[in-house]
Amino acid sequence: MAFKKDFAWGVATAAYQIEGGAHEADKGLNGWDVGSATPGRIFEGHSGDVGCDHYHKFKEDVALMQKMGIKAYRFSVNWARLIPMGTGKVSEDGKRFYTQLLTELRAAGIQPWMTLFHWDFPYVLYQRGGWLSPMSPAWFEEYARVCAELFGDYCDHFILINEPQVFLGEGHFQGKHAPFLKLSAGEVMRCAHNVLLACGKAEKIIRKTVSHPVYIGTAQAYWPALPAREEDYELAERETFGCHEDFGSVNYYTDPLIFGRYPAEFEAWQKRCGFTYAAKDMDIIQSKMDFYGANTYSGDYVTLKEGKAVRLTPPPTTPKTDMRWNVHPDAFYYGTKFLWDRYRLPLIYTENGVALAEWKDLNGEIKDYSRIDFIKRYLRALSRAVDDGVDVGGYFYWSLMDNFEWAEGFSKKFGLVHIDYETLERTPKESAYFYRKLIETNGEEIWK
Ligand code: GBH
């Protein structure tokens, strides 16, 4: 079946991963600027200081997207570029940069989808307690208000946060991402609660500030459990939304945002950790979400063994990406259905993509046929979910271009466009031409 007529065919990026310009003008530092300077954390000591130099090359990047026929562009605002101290004075340079970017996008006919927070937390606010601070929801609310005031005229799609699973789970619990902390589970619960309050406040202030209708959502790291056999369907669904004590679940965050309560499955864990909160907090947290944003790269097959759900190790023939993630397109079929069953919100895949160990060949070309195959497989699975009646509104390929893959530095390449980090030259890969055709045919190209 066909994708919707106004389907948002997009690409996604994030500020710290592409912008560079870490020390331009009066920009403040963030947790990644500071954290990546400590040896041993990032592959071969890489950092996002220069990145893809998108800060200087954004016009070229928008022109490239226009050539590719991209309809929607998901990017993030670097909080400390816009408000160097995290709160208070707005940077003229930050304001100019994002206003120009938005103006270019509009002129190119590309719809901007603005992520407010993709992990680059202002360092001065971290020093004042970061997400543990009871002030953090108010800091974020102020930042969201500034974005709405300055950019609301150019933008009507807002993604409040990217993947709390990762910046809390990997950043505050496992210590692998900024701010490289290993807090206790109870403390991470406090951070998560503040993040949820921040989202609730931001959702309300954006709607209040912008005078035209806006579309607001979040982007959740969603790695569903998949049924190994048809009869494991309900088991996989339960497992997807079950209590895993690692802050990696989507429902831990989106049940409060959408339903106004934490999932019952997590209550015993919260209790053991001594986590409590004021009931009225949920009035702030519960929000009107216009869409459910999911970032999905894969999922794990589960089956029932001796009365319990067990995760299966895939057979060695299963294709693996350069991240060592299994290519499991079923994530886009079953995973999509599970989200629809639970939340009944129009679904947007705010990220999906593949890292490949590829390079520019002797002819200066990148023939990344595996990437094209990956996209086709996932979108075919998605079209089956659409056939089953799920409302899917968009797909954002991660990423427009190769970029700084967090702890993996520049070693992992997800882009439709190749970046030469020496010359900063951009070269569209074979997949970029495929993506253009895909958009031109509103998805029909996946069947070829
Ligand atoms: C996203 O994170 C980020 O939003 C983006 O910035 C990043 O560049 C992109 O994806 C590519 O990594 O232990 O094998 O089950 C993805 C986060 C990473 C969360 C993998 C789930 C489970 C891996 N996901 N993780 S595994």
XYZ file of C-alpha atoms and ligand atoms in Angstrom:
474
model
C 0.000 0.000 0.000
C 0.955 3.601 -0.340
C 2.343 6.058 2.161
C 0.211 9.111 2.882
C 0.243 11.881 0.315
C 1.765 14.402 2.691
C 4.213 11.868 4.178
C 7.185 13.684 5.741
C 10.205 12.260 3.921
C 13.110 13.598 5.874
C 16.643 13.376 7.113
C 17.861 13.990 10.652
C 20.950 15.448 12.294
C 21.917 16.786 15.723
C 23.826 19.942 16.615
C 26.824 18.475 18.427
C 27.288 15.813 15.761
C 27.556 18.179 12.775
C 27.891 21.846 13.677
C 31.450 22.244 14.928
C 32.045 25.914 15.722
C 32.445 24.872 19.340
C 34.222 28.084 20.284
C 32.649 30.586 17.869
C 31.434 33.974 19.081
C 30.052 33.866 22.617
C 28.843 30.251 22.524
C 28.819 28.570 25.929
C 30.278 25.118 26.494
C 28.157 22.025 26.927
C 28.719 18.613 28.458
C 30.020 17.126 25.221
C 32.426 20.014 24.540
C 33.912 19.544 27.982
C 33.483 15.777 28.371
C 35.125 14.841 25.064
C 38.335 16.562 26.208
C 39.000 13.821 28.793
C 41.226 11.108 27.262
C 39.834 7.604 26.862
C 36.196 8.457 26.434
C 35.871 8.960 22.694
C 37.304 6.789 19.933
C 40.844 7.969 19.135
C 40.277 11.191 21.042
C 37.862 12.651 18.479
C 35.592 15.555 19.395
C 32.849 17.599 17.801
C 34.913 20.823 17.857
C 34.866 21.025 14.051
C 32.507 18.186 13.209
C 31.186 18.610 9.670
C 31.620 22.379 10.034
C 27.908 22.745 9.374
C 28.088 25.979 11.379
C 29.911 27.518 8.400
C 28.558 25.288 5.630
C 24.850 25.224 6.428
C 23.893 26.950 3.170
C 25.698 24.296 1.155
C 24.002 21.599 3.256
C 20.535 23.025 2.694
C 21.250 23.281 -1.045
C 22.297 19.631 -1.019
C 19.066 18.624 0.700
C 17.079 20.604 -1.817
C 18.815 18.719 -4.642
C 17.931 15.460 -2.932
C 14.284 16.501 -2.832
C 14.176 16.313 0.965
C 10.803 17.449 2.328
C 11.556 17.723 6.024
C 14.720 18.326 8.005
C 15.097 17.367 11.646
C 17.956 19.219 13.354
C 18.673 20.328 16.884
C 19.447 23.630 18.526
C 22.634 23.811 20.547
C 21.273 25.240 23.805
C 24.539 26.924 24.873
C 25.039 28.435 21.418
C 21.697 30.196 21.787
C 21.922 30.937 25.520
C 25.606 30.761 26.486
C 24.981 30.576 30.242
C 22.024 28.215 29.820
C 19.629 30.831 31.189
C 19.470 34.586 30.749
C 21.156 36.467 27.942
C 20.524 35.235 24.396
C 23.506 35.169 22.024
C 23.102 37.381 18.958
C 25.293 34.961 17.045
C 23.255 31.930 18.069
C 20.055 33.715 17.154
C 21.511 34.730 13.778
C 22.751 31.203 13.015
C 19.442 29.417 13.583
C 17.395 32.197 11.991
C 19.521 31.985 8.840
C 19.317 28.205 8.803
C 15.526 28.350 9.095
C 15.315 31.024 6.423
C 17.386 28.903 4.030
C 15.221 25.867 4.726
C 12.031 27.776 4.075
C 13.415 29.200 0.848
C 14.338 25.666 -0.239
C 10.824 24.416 0.522
C 12.051 22.133 3.307
C 9.929 21.841 6.436
C 12.000 22.315 9.610
C 11.518 19.944 12.553
C 13.373 21.475 15.471
C 14.705 19.305 18.277
C 15.289 21.392 21.380
C 17.579 19.030 23.205
C 19.796 16.418 21.579
C 22.138 15.789 24.540
C 24.247 18.980 24.580
C 23.450 20.233 28.093
C 24.956 23.660 28.999
C 27.999 23.118 31.176
C 27.301 25.977 33.595
C 23.909 24.455 34.359
C 25.547 21.075 34.845
C 27.777 22.733 37.441
C 24.621 23.969 39.148
C 23.291 20.412 39.423
C 22.276 19.486 35.878
C 19.165 17.349 35.555
C 19.375 16.524 39.256
C 18.591 20.114 40.123
C 14.963 20.941 40.945
C 15.590 24.086 38.863
C 16.225 22.095 35.674
C 12.578 22.040 34.465
C 12.446 25.846 34.768
C 15.746 26.234 32.901
C 14.402 24.122 30.076
C 11.089 25.965 30.063
C 12.907 29.263 29.626
C 15.008 27.836 26.807
C 11.878 26.460 25.088
C 10.178 29.850 25.415
C 13.155 31.589 23.805
C 13.119 29.090 20.921
C 9.377 29.551 20.460
C 9.679 33.352 20.523
C 12.618 33.520 18.160
C 11.856 30.657 15.794
C 8.111 30.081 16.069
C 7.497 32.144 12.936
C 9.709 29.845 10.894
C 8.923 26.489 12.398
C 5.844 24.573 13.492
C 7.269 21.142 14.331
C 9.024 20.778 17.672
C 10.688 17.730 19.181
C 11.246 18.490 22.849
C 13.953 15.972 23.672
C 15.915 13.256 21.966
C 16.185 9.853 23.606
C 16.043 10.198 27.389
C 16.883 6.467 27.327
C 20.360 7.352 26.103
C 21.292 10.614 27.806
C 19.948 9.272 31.106
C 20.755 5.563 30.718
C 24.131 5.917 29.030
C 24.934 9.429 30.234
C 23.873 9.434 33.883
C 23.715 5.725 34.760
C 26.367 3.867 32.738
C 28.814 6.752 32.355
C 29.460 6.270 28.619
C 27.986 9.525 27.327
C 28.078 13.099 28.644
C 28.006 13.943 31.497
C 29.783 10.574 32.017
C 28.132 9.899 35.376
C 27.314 6.682 37.154
C 24.567 7.829 39.487
C 22.456 5.506 41.586
C 19.196 4.307 40.040
C 17.222 6.482 42.476
C 19.136 9.569 41.405
C 18.596 8.795 37.741
C 14.877 8.475 38.506
C 15.043 12.003 39.919
C 16.771 13.217 36.730
C 14.172 11.455 34.581
C 11.379 13.039 36.575
C 12.925 16.477 36.049
C 13.275 15.768 32.328
C 9.566 14.892 32.229
C 8.627 18.056 34.121
C 10.832 19.970 31.668
C 8.966 18.436 28.714
C 5.572 19.185 30.223
C 6.507 22.799 30.874
C 8.061 23.201 27.427
C 5.024 21.760 25.652
C 2.751 24.238 27.410
C 4.946 27.301 26.950
C 5.524 26.627 23.237
C 1.789 26.391 22.547
C 1.252 29.574 24.554
C 4.021 31.487 22.807
C 3.511 30.561 19.161
C 0.394 32.077 17.640
C -0.184 29.447 14.932
C -0.858 25.709 15.369
C 2.238 23.734 16.306
C 3.030 20.029 16.248
C 4.877 18.820 19.314
C 6.392 15.468 20.140
C 9.520 13.796 21.448
C 11.999 11.324 19.923
C 12.325 8.101 21.922
C 15.021 5.437 21.524
C 12.783 2.515 20.706
C 14.297 -0.944 20.403
C 11.281 -3.267 20.521
C 11.159 -6.932 21.434
C 10.032 -8.939 18.392
C 8.092 -12.184 18.271
C 10.270 -15.107 17.180
C 7.058 -16.923 16.215
C 3.573 -15.505 15.530
C 2.369 -16.920 18.852
C 4.992 -14.828 20.678
C 3.261 -11.596 19.587
C 1.769 -10.713 22.973
C 4.858 -11.853 24.800
C 6.983 -9.517 22.646
C 4.589 -6.653 23.238
C 4.700 -7.213 27.005
C 8.476 -7.508 26.911
C 8.765 -4.264 24.924
C 6.906 -2.382 27.635
C 8.101 -4.472 30.581
C 10.273 -3.309 33.473
C 13.937 -3.318 32.514
C 15.987 -1.653 35.207
C 18.235 0.312 32.868
C 16.264 3.464 31.871
C 16.162 2.158 28.289
C 12.379 1.681 27.971
C 10.169 4.097 26.068
C 7.105 3.731 28.276
C 8.966 4.847 31.389
C 8.910 8.316 29.799
C 5.990 8.368 27.411
C 3.365 6.877 29.749
C 3.810 9.865 32.102
C 3.822 12.337 29.194
C 0.800 10.862 27.452
C -1.217 9.146 30.202
C -0.062 11.115 33.250
C 1.329 8.135 35.175
C 4.396 5.936 35.397
C 3.812 2.400 34.119
C 2.688 0.085 36.924
C 5.495 -2.348 36.019
C 8.094 0.135 37.292
C 6.486 1.032 40.596
C 8.169 -1.712 42.636
C 11.578 -0.658 41.329
C 10.876 3.004 42.080
C 9.848 2.048 45.590
C 12.987 -0.004 46.204
C 15.025 2.999 45.113
C 13.174 5.300 47.480
C 11.827 7.393 44.608
C 8.755 9.495 45.385
C 7.164 12.539 43.771
C 4.307 14.945 44.328
C 1.074 13.791 42.681
C 0.501 17.275 41.231
C 3.706 16.914 39.187
C 1.727 14.774 36.788
C -0.504 17.752 35.926
C 2.620 19.438 34.594
C 4.075 16.346 32.964
C 0.990 15.125 31.122
C 1.002 16.834 27.755
C -0.741 16.977 24.454
C 1.505 15.105 22.072
C 0.663 15.607 18.405
C 2.732 12.649 17.302
C 4.809 9.815 18.710
C 8.422 10.124 17.579
C 10.487 6.941 17.591
C 14.127 6.338 16.720
C 14.393 2.703 15.703
C 17.380 0.848 14.369
C 16.670 -2.736 15.352
C 14.981 -4.977 17.892
C 15.543 -8.279 19.673
C 13.611 -11.462 18.959
C 12.069 -13.080 21.993
C 10.322 -16.359 22.569
C 8.777 -18.235 25.451
C 11.028 -20.737 27.220
C 10.068 -22.400 30.500
C 7.384 -19.800 31.096
C 9.732 -16.845 30.587
C 10.558 -14.439 27.774
C 14.084 -15.076 26.520
C 16.035 -12.965 24.043
C 17.446 -14.988 21.192
C 20.899 -14.723 19.676
C 20.326 -14.332 15.944
C 21.825 -16.877 13.554
C 25.260 -15.923 12.171
C 23.794 -15.234 8.717
C 21.844 -12.245 10.069
C 23.306 -9.077 8.525
C 24.948 -6.764 11.037
C 25.667 -3.081 10.632
C 28.999 -1.500 11.484
C 27.505 -0.722 14.929
C 27.048 -4.522 15.250
C 23.320 -3.987 15.371
C 21.270 -6.714 13.713
C 19.361 -5.825 10.588
C 15.869 -6.675 11.824
C 13.274 -4.934 9.645
C 10.548 -6.604 11.722
C 11.225 -3.820 14.236
C 9.384 -1.562 11.790
C 6.419 -3.909 11.577
C 5.844 -5.265 15.071
C 7.428 -2.275 16.802
C 5.133 0.081 14.916
C 2.054 -1.950 15.835
C 2.994 -2.087 19.516
C 3.341 1.693 19.722
C 0.054 2.199 17.911
C -1.760 -0.270 20.182
C -0.518 1.481 23.288
C -0.595 5.168 22.397
C -2.836 5.627 19.309
C -0.801 8.626 18.221
C 0.275 9.326 14.657
C 3.713 7.805 14.438
C 6.784 9.511 13.066
C 10.031 7.624 12.675
C 12.289 10.453 13.772
C 15.388 8.270 13.116
C 16.327 5.078 11.302
C 19.525 4.311 9.466
C 22.613 2.208 9.100
C 26.344 2.603 9.714
C 28.514 0.869 7.125
C 32.263 0.301 6.946
C 32.518 1.944 3.547
C 34.920 4.309 1.820
C 35.201 6.421 -1.277
C 36.306 4.155 -4.117
C 39.064 4.774 -6.699
C 36.562 6.636 -8.860
C 35.628 8.929 -6.003
C 32.223 7.302 -5.544
C 30.498 5.585 -2.636
C 28.355 2.696 -3.875
C 26.555 1.945 -0.630
C 24.096 -0.639 -1.927
C 23.714 -2.188 1.524
C 22.318 1.109 2.808
C 19.768 1.194 -0.004
C 18.854 -2.411 0.772
C 18.516 -1.558 4.477
C 16.140 1.333 3.807
C 14.062 -0.771 1.416
C 13.751 -3.636 3.893
C 12.700 -1.388 6.771
C 10.244 0.618 4.694
C 8.693 -2.526 3.242
C 8.061 -3.692 6.804
C 6.653 -0.277 7.648
C 4.288 -0.382 4.689
C 2.843 -3.633 6.102
C 2.070 -1.795 9.341
C 0.424 0.959 7.280
C -1.643 -1.743 5.548
C -2.768 -2.910 8.980
C -4.105 0.576 9.657
C -1.349 2.284 11.622
C -1.179 6.045 11.085
C 2.432 6.715 10.051
C 3.207 10.321 9.168
C 6.902 10.438 8.370
C 10.337 8.916 8.151
C 13.621 10.662 8.872
C 16.729 8.873 7.707
C 19.622 9.090 10.169
C 21.622 10.829 8.977
C 21.890 13.403 6.225
C 25.661 13.099 6.401
C 28.422 11.180 8.125
C 29.046 12.760 11.500
C 30.358 12.515 15.058
C 28.888 9.294 16.405
C 29.301 10.138 20.110
C 31.657 7.714 21.917
C 32.481 6.152 18.526
C 33.817 9.446 17.195
C 33.938 9.685 13.396
C 34.525 5.948 13.000
C 30.871 5.129 12.234
C 29.306 6.391 9.040
C 25.528 6.726 8.846
C 25.264 9.399 6.142
C 23.561 9.585 2.763
C 26.316 12.102 2.117
C 29.995 11.309 2.664
C 32.151 13.767 4.577
C 35.885 14.065 4.052
C 36.938 15.269 7.509
C 40.215 16.660 6.118
C 38.746 18.864 3.405
C 35.142 18.942 4.703
C 34.042 18.142 1.170
C 30.537 16.707 0.811
C 29.931 13.832 -1.628
C 26.462 12.318 -2.058
C 26.590 8.528 -1.877
C 24.629 6.200 -4.172
C 21.986 6.097 -1.424
C 21.449 9.860 -1.724
C 20.319 9.350 -5.345
C 18.154 6.447 -4.258
C 16.610 8.576 -1.519
C 15.706 11.264 -4.027
C 13.887 8.681 -6.160
C 12.218 7.256 -3.097
C 10.796 10.672 -2.266
C 9.816 11.423 -5.868
C 7.794 8.209 -5.983
C 6.376 8.718 -2.462
C 7.928 5.446 -1.394
C 7.147 3.265 -4.422
C 10.865 2.917 -5.097
C 11.166 0.411 -2.237
C 9.483 -2.222 -4.419
C 12.123 -2.030 -7.170
C 20.556 7.587 18.099
O 20.868 6.842 19.223
C 20.901 9.030 18.376
O 19.743 9.824 18.555
C 21.792 9.644 17.343
O 22.338 10.839 17.836
C 22.837 8.639 16.938
O 23.826 9.204 16.123
C 22.122 7.527 16.223
O 21.097 6.986 16.985
C 23.023 6.391 15.767
O 23.573 5.708 16.848
O 22.799 -2.803 23.379
O 22.856 -3.526 21.076
O 20.770 -3.443 22.281
C 20.653 5.448 19.146
C 20.490 4.881 20.536
C 21.694 2.844 20.608
C 19.634 3.068 21.750
C 21.603 1.354 20.733
C 19.560 1.580 21.886
C 20.757 -0.468 22.091
C 21.930 -1.211 21.568
N 20.382 3.442 20.578
N 20.889 0.987 21.915
S 22.092 -2.875 22.110
